[in-house]
Coordinates of C-alpha atoms and ligand atoms in Angstrom, one line a residue:
X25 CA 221.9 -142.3 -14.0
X26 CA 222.2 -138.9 -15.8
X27 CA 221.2 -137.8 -19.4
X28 CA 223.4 -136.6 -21.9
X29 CA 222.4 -133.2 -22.6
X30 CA 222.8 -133.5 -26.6
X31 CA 220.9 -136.3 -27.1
X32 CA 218.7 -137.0 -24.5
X33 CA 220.8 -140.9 -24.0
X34 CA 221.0 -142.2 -20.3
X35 CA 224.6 -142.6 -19.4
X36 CA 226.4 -143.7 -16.4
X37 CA 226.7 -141.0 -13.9
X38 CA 230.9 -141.0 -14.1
X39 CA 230.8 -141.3 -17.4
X40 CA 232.8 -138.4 -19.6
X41 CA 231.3 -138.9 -22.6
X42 CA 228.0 -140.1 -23.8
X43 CA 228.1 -143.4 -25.4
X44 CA 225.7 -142.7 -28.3
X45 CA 226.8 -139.4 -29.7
X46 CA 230.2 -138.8 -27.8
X47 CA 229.1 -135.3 -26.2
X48 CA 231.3 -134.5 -23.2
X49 CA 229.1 -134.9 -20.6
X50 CA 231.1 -135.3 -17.4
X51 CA 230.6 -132.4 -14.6
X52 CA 232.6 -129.2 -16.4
X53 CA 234.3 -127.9 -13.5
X54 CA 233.9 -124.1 -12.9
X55 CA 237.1 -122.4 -12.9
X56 CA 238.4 -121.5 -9.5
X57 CA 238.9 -118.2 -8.1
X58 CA 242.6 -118.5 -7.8
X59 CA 242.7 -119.4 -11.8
X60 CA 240.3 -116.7 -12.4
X61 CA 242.7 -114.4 -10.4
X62 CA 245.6 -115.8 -12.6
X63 CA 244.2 -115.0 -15.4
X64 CA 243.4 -111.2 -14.6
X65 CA 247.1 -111.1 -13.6
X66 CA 248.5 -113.0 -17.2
X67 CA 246.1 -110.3 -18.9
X68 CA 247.6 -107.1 -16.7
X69 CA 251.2 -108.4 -17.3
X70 CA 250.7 -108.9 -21.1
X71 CA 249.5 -105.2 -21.3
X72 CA 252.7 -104.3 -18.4
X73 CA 254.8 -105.9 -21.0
X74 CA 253.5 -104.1 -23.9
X75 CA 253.4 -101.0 -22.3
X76 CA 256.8 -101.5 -21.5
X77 CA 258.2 -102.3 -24.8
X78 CA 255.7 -99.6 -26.8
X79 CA 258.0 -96.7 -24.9
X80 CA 261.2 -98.4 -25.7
X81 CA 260.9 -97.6 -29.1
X82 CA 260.8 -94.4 -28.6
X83 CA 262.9 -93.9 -25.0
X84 CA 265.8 -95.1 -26.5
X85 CA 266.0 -92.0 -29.4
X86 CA 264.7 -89.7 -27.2
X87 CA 268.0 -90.5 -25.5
X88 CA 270.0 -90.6 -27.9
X89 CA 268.6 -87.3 -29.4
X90 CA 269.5 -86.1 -26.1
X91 CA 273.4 -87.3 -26.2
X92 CA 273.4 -85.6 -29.4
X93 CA 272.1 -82.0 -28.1
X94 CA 274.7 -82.7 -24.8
X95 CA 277.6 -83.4 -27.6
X96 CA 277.0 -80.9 -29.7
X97 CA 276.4 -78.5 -26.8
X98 CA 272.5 -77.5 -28.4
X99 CA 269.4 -77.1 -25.5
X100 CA 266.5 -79.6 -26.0
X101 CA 262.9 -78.2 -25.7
X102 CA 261.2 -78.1 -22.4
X103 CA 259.0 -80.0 -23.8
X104 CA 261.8 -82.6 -24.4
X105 CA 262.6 -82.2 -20.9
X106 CA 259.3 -82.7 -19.5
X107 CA 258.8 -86.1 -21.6
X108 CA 261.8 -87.4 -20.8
X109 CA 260.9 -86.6 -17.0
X110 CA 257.6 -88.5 -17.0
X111 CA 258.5 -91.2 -19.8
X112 CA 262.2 -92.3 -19.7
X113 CA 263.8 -91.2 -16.5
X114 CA 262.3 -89.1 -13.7
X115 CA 265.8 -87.9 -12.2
X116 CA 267.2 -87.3 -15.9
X117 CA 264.1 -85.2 -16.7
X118 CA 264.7 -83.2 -13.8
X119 CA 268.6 -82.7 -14.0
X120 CA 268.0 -81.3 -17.8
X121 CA 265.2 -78.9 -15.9
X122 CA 267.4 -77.6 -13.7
X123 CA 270.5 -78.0 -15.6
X124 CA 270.4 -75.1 -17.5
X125 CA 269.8 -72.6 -14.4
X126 CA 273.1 -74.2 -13.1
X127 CA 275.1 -73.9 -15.9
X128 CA 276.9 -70.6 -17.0
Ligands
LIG202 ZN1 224.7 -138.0 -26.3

């Protein structure tokens, strides 16, 4: 016999609920590591998937402000260059570096 710890009734030992005010009162399992784990993982791949989709908005003007310069034949900033290096694509970033040294 156990006691429901809302209001003090005895109630069977396998019971869920207490009989008398209908507090759960079966053993509340503690969450397992491996859950615990999960849910450290579902929280870093929420923010993954937000940091992902925050640059997007921006990546994809950045190159298409950079088609632009390419068509028109104008030079983006360095500073252009270096963002589009470390945020959209590390090999792109680089070839507009050393692009210009290349080129007549
Ligand atoms: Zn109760």
């Amino acid at each position: 016999m156990k006691y429901c710890a809302n209001c003090g009734n005895a109630v069977e030992d396998d019971a869920t609920y207490c009989s008398r005010c209908g507090a759960p009162c079966g053993r509340v399992k503690k969450p397992s590591t491996l859950k615990v784990i999960a849910e450290v993982f579902m929280v870093l791949g929420c923010i993954s998937s937000g940091w992902a989709l925050i640059p997007l908005c921006w990546t994809i003007p950045m190159t298409v402000k950079y088609f632009k310069s390419v068509k028109e034949g104008r030079d983006v900033s360095t500073g252009f260059k270096v963002c589009s290096l470390i945020f959209v694509n590390f090999i792109a970033g680089i070839l507009m570096l050393v692009g210009d040294d290349i080129e007549d």
